[in-house]
Short mmCIF file of C-alpha atoms in Angstrom, two decimals:
data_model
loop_
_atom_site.label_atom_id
_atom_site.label_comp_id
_atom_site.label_asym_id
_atom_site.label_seq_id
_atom_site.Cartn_x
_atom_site.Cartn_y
_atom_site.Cartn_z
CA UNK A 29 8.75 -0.38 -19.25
CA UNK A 30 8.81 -0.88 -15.50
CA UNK A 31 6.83 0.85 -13.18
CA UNK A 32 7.00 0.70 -9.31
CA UNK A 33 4.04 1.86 -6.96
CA UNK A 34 4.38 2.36 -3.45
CA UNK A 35 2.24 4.07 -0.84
CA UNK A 36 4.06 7.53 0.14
CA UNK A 37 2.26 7.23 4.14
CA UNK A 38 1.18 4.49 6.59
CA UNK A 39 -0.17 2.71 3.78
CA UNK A 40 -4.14 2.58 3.17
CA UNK A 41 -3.50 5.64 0.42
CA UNK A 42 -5.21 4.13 -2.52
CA UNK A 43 -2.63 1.83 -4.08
CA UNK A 44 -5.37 -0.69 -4.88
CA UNK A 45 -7.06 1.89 -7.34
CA UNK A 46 -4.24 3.13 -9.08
CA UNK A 47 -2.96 -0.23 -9.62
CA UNK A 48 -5.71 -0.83 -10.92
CA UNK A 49 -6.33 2.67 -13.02
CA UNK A 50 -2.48 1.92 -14.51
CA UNK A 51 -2.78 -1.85 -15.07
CA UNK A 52 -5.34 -1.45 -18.18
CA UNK A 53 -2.32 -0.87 -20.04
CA UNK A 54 0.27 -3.68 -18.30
CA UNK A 55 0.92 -6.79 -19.23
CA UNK A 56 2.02 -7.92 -15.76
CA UNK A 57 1.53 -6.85 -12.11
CA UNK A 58 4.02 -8.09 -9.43
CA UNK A 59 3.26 -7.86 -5.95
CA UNK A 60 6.86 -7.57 -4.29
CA UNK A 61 6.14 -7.89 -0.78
CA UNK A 62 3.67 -8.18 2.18
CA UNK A 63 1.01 -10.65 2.98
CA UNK A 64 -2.85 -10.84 4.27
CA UNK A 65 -2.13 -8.09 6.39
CA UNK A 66 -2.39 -5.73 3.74
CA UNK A 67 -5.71 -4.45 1.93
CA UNK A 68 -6.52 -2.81 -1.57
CA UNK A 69 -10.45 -2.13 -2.25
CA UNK A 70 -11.09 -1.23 -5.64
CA UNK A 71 -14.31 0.09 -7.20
CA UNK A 72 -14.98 -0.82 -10.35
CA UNK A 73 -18.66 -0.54 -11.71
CA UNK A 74 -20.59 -0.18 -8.60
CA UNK A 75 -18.80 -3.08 -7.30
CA UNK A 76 -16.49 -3.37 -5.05
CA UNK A 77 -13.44 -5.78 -4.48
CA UNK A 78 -11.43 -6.10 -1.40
CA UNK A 79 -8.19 -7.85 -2.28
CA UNK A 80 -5.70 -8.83 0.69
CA UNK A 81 -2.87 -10.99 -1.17
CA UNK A 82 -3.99 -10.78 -4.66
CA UNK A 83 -2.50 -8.09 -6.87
CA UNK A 84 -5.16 -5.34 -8.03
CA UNK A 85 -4.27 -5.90 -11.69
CA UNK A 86 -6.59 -9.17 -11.29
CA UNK A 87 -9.63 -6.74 -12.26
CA UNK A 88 -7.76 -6.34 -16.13
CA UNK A 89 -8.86 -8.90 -18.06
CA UNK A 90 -5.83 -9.22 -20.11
CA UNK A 91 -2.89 -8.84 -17.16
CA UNK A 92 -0.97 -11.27 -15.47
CA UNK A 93 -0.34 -10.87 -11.77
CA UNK A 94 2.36 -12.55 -9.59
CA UNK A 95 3.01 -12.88 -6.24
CA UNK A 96 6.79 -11.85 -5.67
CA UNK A 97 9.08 -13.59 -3.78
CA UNK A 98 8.96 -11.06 -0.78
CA UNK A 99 5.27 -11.73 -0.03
CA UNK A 100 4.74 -14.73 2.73
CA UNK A 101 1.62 -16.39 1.45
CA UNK A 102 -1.19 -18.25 3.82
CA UNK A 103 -2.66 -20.70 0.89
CA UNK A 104 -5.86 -20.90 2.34
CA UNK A 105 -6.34 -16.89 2.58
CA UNK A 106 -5.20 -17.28 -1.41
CA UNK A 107 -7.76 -19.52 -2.37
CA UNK A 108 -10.57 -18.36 -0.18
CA UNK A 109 -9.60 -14.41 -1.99
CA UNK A 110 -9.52 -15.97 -5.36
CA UNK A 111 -12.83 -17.90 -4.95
CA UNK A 112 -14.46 -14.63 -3.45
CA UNK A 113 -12.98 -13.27 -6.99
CA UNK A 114 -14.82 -16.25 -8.80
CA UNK A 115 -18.52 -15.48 -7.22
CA UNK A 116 -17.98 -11.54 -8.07
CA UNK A 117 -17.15 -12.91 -11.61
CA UNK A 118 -13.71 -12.40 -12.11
CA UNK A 119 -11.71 -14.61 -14.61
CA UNK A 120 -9.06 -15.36 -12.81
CA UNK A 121 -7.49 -18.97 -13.80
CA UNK A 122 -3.94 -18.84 -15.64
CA UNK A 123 -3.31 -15.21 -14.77
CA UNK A 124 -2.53 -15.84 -11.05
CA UNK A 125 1.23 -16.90 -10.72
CA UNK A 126 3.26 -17.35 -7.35
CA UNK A 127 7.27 -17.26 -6.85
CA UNK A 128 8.19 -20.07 -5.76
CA UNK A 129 10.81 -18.59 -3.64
CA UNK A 130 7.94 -16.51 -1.82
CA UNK A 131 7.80 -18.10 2.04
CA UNK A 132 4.54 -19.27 3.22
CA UNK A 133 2.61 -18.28 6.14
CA UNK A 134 1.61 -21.61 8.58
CA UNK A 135 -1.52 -21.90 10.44
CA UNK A 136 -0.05 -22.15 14.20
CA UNK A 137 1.53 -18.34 13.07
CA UNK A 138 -1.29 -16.51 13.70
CA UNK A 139 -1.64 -17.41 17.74
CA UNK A 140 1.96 -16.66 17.43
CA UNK A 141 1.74 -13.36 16.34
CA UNK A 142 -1.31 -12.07 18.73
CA UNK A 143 0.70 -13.91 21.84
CA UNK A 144 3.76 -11.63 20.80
CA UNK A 145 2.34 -8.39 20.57
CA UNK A 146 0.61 -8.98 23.33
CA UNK A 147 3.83 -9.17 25.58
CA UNK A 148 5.29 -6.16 24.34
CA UNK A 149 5.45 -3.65 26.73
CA UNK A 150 4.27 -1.58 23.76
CA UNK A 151 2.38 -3.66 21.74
CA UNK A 152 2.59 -2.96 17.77
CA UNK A 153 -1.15 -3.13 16.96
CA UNK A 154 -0.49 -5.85 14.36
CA UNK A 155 -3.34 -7.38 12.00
CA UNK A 156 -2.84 -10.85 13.82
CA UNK A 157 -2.61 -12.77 10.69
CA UNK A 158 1.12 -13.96 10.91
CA UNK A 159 2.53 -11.89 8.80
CA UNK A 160 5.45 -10.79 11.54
CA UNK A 161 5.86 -14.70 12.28
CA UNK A 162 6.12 -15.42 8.96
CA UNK A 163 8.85 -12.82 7.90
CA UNK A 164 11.23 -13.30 11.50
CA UNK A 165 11.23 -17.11 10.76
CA UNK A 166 12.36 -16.04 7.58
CA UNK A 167 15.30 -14.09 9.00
CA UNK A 168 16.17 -16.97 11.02
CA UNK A 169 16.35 -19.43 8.32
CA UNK A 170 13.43 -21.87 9.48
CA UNK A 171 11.07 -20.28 7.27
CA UNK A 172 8.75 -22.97 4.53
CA UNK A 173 9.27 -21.68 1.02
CA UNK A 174 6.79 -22.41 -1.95
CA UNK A 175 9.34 -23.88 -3.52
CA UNK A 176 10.67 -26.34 -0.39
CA UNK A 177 7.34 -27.09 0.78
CA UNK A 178 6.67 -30.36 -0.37
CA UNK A 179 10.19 -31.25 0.18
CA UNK A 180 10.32 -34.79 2.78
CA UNK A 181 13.41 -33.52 5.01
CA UNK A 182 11.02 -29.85 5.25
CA UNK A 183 8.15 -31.94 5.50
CA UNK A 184 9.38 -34.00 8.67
CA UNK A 185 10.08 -31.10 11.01
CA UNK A 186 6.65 -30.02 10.95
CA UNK A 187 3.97 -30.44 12.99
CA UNK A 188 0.86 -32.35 11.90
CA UNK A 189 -1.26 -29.01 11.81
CA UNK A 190 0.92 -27.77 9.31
CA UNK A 191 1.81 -30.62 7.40
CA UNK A 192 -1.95 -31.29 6.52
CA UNK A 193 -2.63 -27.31 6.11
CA UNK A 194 0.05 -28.22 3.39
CA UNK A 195 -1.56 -31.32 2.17
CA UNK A 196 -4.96 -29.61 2.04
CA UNK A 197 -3.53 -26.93 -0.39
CA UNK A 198 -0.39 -27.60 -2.39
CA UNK A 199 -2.21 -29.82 -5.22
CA UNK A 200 -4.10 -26.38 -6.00
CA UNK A 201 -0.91 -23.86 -5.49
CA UNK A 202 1.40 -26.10 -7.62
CA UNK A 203 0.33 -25.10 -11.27
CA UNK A 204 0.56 -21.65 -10.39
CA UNK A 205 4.05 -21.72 -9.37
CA UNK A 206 6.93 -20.26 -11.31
CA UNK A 207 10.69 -19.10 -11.23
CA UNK A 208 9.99 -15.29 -10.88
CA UNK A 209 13.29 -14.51 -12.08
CA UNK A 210 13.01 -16.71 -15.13
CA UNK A 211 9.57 -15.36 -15.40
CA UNK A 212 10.42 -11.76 -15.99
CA UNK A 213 13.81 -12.88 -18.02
CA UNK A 214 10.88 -14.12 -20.90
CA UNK A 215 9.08 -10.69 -20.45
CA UNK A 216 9.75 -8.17 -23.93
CA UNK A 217 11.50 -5.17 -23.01
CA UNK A 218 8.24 -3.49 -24.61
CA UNK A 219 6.04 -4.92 -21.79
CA UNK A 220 4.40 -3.14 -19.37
CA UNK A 221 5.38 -4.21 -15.70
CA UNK A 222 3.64 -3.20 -12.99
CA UNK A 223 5.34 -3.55 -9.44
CA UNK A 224 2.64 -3.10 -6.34
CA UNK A 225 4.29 -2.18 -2.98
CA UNK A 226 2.37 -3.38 0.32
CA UNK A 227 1.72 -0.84 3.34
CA UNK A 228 3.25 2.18 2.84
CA UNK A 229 6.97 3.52 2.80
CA UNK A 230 6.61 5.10 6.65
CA UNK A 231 5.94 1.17 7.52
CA UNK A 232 9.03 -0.03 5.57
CA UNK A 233 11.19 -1.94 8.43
CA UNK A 234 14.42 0.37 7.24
CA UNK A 235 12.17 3.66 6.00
CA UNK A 236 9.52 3.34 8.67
CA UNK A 237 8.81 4.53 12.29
CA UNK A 238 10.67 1.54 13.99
CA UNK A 239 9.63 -0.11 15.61
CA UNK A 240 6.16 0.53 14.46
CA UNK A 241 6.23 -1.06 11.02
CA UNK A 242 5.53 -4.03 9.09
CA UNK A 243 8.19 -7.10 8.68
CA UNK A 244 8.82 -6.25 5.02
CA UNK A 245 9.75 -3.77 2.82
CA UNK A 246 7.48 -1.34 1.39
CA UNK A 247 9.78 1.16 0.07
CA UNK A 248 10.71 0.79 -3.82
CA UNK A 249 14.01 -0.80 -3.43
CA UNK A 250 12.13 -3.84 -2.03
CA UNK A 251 10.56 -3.86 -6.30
CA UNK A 252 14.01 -5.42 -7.29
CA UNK A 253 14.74 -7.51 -4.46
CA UNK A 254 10.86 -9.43 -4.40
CA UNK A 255 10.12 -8.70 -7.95
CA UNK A 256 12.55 -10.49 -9.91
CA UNK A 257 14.91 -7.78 -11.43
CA UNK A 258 17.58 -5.64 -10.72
CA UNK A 259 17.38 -2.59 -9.57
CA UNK A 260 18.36 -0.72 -13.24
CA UNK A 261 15.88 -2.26 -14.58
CA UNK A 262 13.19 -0.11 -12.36
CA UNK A 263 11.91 2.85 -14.99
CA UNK A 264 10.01 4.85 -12.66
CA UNK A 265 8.38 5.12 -9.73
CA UNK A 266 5.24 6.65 -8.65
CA UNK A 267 4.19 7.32 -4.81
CA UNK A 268 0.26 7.42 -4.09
CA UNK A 269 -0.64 10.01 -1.22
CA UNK A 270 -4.08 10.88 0.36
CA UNK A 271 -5.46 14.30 0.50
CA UNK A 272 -5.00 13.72 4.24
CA UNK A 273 -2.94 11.12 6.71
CA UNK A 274 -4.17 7.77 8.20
CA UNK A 275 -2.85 5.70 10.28
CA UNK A 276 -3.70 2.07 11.82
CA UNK A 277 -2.21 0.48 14.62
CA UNK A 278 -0.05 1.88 17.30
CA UNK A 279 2.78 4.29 16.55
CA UNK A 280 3.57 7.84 16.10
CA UNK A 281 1.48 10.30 14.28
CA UNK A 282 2.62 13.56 14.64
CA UNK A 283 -0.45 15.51 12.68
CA UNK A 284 -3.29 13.12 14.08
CA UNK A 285 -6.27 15.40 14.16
CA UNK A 286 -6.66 16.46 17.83
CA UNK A 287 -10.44 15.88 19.36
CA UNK A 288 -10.59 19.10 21.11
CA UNK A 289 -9.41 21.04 18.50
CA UNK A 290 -10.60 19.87 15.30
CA UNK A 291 -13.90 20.33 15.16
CA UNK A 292 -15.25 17.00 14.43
CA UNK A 293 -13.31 16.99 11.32
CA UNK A 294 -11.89 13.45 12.38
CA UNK A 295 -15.51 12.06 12.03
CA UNK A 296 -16.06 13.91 8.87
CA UNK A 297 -12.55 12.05 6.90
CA UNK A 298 -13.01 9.15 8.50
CA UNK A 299 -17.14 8.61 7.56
CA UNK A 300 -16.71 10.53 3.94
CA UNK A 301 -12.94 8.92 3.12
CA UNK A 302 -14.82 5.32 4.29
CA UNK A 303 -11.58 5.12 6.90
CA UNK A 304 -11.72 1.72 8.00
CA UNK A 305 -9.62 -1.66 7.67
CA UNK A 306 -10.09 -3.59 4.47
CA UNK A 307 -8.54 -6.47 6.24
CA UNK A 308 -9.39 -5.85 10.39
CA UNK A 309 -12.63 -3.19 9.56
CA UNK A 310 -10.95 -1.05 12.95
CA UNK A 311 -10.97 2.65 12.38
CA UNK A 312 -8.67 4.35 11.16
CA UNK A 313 -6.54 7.18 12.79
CA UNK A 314 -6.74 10.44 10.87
CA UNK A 315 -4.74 13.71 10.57
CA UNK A 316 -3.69 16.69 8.54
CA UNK A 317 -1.40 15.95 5.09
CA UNK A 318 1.94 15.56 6.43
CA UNK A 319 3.99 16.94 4.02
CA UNK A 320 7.30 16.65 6.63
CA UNK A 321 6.68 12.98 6.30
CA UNK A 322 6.06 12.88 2.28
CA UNK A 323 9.19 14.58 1.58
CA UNK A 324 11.05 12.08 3.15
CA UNK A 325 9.54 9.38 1.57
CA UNK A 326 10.12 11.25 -1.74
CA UNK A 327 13.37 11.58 -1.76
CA UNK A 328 14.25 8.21 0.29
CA UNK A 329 12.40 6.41 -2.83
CA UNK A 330 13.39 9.07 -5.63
CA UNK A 331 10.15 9.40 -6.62
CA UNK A 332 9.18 10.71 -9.91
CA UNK A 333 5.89 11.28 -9.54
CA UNK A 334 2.95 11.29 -7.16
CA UNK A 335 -0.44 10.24 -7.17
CA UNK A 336 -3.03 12.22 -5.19
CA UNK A 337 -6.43 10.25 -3.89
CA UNK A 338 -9.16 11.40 -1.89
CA UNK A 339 -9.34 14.53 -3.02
CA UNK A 340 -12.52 14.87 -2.97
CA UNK A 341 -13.07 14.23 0.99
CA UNK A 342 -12.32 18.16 1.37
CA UNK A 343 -15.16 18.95 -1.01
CA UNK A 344 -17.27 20.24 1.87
CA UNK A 345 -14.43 22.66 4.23
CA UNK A 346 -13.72 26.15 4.08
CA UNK A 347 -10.33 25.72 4.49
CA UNK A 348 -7.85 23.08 4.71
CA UNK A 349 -4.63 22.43 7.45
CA UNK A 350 -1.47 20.77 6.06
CA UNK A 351 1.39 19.69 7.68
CA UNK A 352 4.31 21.90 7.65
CA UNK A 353 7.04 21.37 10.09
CA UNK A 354 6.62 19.79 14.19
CA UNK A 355 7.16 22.05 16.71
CA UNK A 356 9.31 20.10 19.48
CA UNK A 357 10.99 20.51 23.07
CA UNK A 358 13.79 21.80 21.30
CA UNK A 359 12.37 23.83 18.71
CA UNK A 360 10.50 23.85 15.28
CA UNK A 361 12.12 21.34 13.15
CA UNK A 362 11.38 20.49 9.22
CA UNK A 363 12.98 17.07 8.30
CA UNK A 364 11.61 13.95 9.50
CA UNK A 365 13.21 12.83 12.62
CA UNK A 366 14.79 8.92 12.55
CA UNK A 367 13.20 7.90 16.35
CA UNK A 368 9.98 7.15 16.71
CA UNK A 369 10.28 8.18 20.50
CA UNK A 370 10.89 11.89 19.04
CA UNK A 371 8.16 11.71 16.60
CA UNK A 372 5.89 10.70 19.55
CA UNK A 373 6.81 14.12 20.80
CA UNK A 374 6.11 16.00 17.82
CA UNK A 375 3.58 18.63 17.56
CA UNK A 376 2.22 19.66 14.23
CA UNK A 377 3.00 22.99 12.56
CA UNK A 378 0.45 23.90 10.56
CA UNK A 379 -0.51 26.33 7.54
CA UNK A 380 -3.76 27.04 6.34
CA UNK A 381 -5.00 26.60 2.42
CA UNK A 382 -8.31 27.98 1.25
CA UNK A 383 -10.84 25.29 0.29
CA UNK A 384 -13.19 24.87 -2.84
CA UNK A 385 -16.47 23.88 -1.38
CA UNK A 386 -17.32 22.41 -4.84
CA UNK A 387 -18.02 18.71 -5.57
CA UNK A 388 -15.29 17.40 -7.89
CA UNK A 389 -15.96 13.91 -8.28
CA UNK A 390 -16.89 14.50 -11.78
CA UNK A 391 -14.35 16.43 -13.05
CA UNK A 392 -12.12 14.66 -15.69
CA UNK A 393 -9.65 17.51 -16.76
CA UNK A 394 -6.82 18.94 -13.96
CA UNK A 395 -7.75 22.32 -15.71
CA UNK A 396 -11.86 22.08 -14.37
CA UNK A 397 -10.57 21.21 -10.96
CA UNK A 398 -11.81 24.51 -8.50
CA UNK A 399 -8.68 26.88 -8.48
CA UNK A 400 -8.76 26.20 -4.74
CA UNK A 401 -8.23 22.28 -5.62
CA UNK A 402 -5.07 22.98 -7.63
CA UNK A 403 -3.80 25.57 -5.77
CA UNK A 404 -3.76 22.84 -2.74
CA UNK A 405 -2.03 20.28 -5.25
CA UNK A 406 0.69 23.23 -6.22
CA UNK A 407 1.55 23.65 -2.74
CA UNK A 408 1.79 20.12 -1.93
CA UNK A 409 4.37 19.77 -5.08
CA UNK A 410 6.59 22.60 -4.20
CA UNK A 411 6.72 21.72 -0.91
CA UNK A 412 7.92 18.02 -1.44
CA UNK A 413 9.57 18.82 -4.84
CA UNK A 414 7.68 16.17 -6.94
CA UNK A 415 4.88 16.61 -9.58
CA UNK A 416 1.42 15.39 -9.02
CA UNK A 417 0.86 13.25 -12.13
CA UNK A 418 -2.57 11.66 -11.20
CA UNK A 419 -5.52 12.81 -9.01
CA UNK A 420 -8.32 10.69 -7.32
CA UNK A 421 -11.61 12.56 -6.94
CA UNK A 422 -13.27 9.65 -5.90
CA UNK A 423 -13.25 5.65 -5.65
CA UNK A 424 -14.30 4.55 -9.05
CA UNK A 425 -11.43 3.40 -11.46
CA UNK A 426 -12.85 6.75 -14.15
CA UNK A 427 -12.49 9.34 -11.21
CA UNK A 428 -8.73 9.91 -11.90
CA UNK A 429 -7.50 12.75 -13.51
CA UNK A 430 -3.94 12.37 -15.74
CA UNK A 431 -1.99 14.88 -16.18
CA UNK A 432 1.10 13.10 -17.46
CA UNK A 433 0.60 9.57 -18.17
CA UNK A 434 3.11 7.63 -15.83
CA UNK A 435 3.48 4.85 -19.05
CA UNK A 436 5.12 7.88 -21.09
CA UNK A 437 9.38 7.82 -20.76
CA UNK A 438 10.77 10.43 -20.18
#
């Protein structure tokens, strides 16, 4: 069975954990896309991992996890993530693999990629790590490859920076090379195969708020195409959500909590819901659940079921604002516009949910949630039309409730 995860928002939802949570029963995890940009922390035991290229189904002892051929890989981020891995105590040699049609990311990239956003008129708030580099050079055919890399003719038009970046690292990166579509030929149909999305879906360069989005593709199409498979092959997919919205970077967020009239609940998310870069450590932006926003990514993705995180952030409120429609120049609209430049303009319609004042990170059954808690999880699934399979009431791999096991065919 193949299961795809993506992040239903801006990314930062909670992918890592229920990559993680799911991946105790898979026999391989592919990452399909994305690079060092991206950032999954995971707690697991009082300890916590913050993984930027490496899959999160490193942390099960027994999985395999790949790095798909729509990733762009900077070696020396690998190694210095999988030796970070090592001193926490993670076994992780032989179950690291790397497509060898996945491009790589070159040191000179990174100046690149700050010196170009920073001549935008409207700069995209990128990561800086060379990620946007990486994926245009790609486009443009002068990309490096894993698999060309140590190729003479590939070799020769390269400056000496990058030719000794590639010296320095290859001899490591070679035994963990494979043909990812040969690799998941040998896989039984009865195997469990995990595919991890990067970002989130509104930062897919088609799905996404262009031209505020990443340079890959974080919807669940982008599974087949960096993963190895075809797109029949894909059994379900599952879409993690936050209790709330978060964004990073520049770009439009139409239900971004307002200073003046959100009574510090902005400090609140952002200090409880620990809302701050894995990979840069800037802030976060935070907002109401936009649900306008989540039903689009539902049905762009077909989603068949969602994963709820954070839950437990609202533990302390009254009552809770979600997302319902914008209000624009032109009236109250309900369906997410296509241009970002309208979005920008969008004001957020909101309706008001009772909350449970209750703390639920130890709750284990859906049915001991606070009625408040699940009343807030009904709405959200009639709104978008998609059940709620799994809920996060808090950061440790055991604080997820199931309520239908995503590994179960329907």
């Amino acid at each position: 069975m193949k299961i795809v995860v993506i992040g239903a928002q801006w990314g930062d939802e909670g992918k890592g954990k229920i990559v993680d949570y799911l991946s105790e029963e898979a026999r391989v995890v592919v990452r399909y896309s994305g690079g060092a940009n991206a950032g999954h922390t995971i707690v697991q035991g009082g300890e916590t991992y913050k993984l930027h290229l490496v899959p999160s189904g490193i942390l099960s002892e027994r999985t395999v996890v790949v790095l798909g051929t729509g990733m762009v890989i900077d070696p020396g981020a690998l190694f210095e993530e999988l030796d970070t891995l090592t001193s926490q105590g993670v076994d992780w040699e032989g179950r690291v693999l790397v497509s060898d049609r996945a491009h790589l990311v070159l040191p000179g990239y990174r100046e690149m990629d700050r010196v170009k956003d920073a001549e935008r008129v409207q700069p995209l708030g990128t990561t800086g790590r060379g990620i946007g580099v990486a994926y245009a050079m790609k486009a443009s055919r002068d990309g490096i490859r894993v698999a060309d890399a140590e190729e003479p003719a590939v070799r020769e038009r390269l400056d000496a920076q990058s030719r000794a970046y590639l010296e320095q690292h290859m001899e490591r990166l070679r035994p963990m090379v494979v043909d990812l579509v040969d690799f998941m030929a040998h896989t039984s149909p009865d195997d469990r195969v995990l595919y991890e999305g990067a970002q989130g879906a509104l930062l897919d360069l088609d799905q996404g708020t262009y031209p505020y989005v990443s340079s890959g593709y974080s919807a669940a199409a982008g599974a087949s195409l960096g993963g190895g498979i075809g797109p029949r092959q894909i059994d379900r997919i599952i879409g993690v959500f936050k209790a709330y919205s978060t964004r990073v970077g520049n770009g439009p967020f139409p239900s971004e909590f307002r200073s003046a009239d959100d009574s510090g609940l902005e400090d609140l998310v952002r200090e409880v819901g620990r809302e701050y870069g894995v990979t840069t450590g800037r802030p976060r932006r935070c907002g109401y659940l936009d649900l306008v926003a989540l039903k689009y990514i539902v049905r762009a993705n077909g989603i068949d079921g969602l994963a709820l995180t954070h839950l437990d952030v609202y533990d302390t409120l009254d009552d809770i604002k979600v997302c319902i429609a914008y209000e624009t120049d032109d009236g109250v609209v309900d369906v997410f516009p296509s241009s970002a430049y309208l979005l920008e303009r969008c004001r957020p319609v909101t309706k008001t949910l009772p909350g449970w004042r209750e703390r639920i990170g130890r709750v284990r059954q859906y049915d001991e949630l606070p009625r408040a808690a699940r009343e807030y999880v009904r709405f959200i699934e009639e709104y978008v039309g998609c059940p709620v399979d799994l809920v996060g009431v808090g950061y440790e791999r055991d604080q997820t409730i199931t309520r239908v096991d995503p590994w179960t065919r329907s």
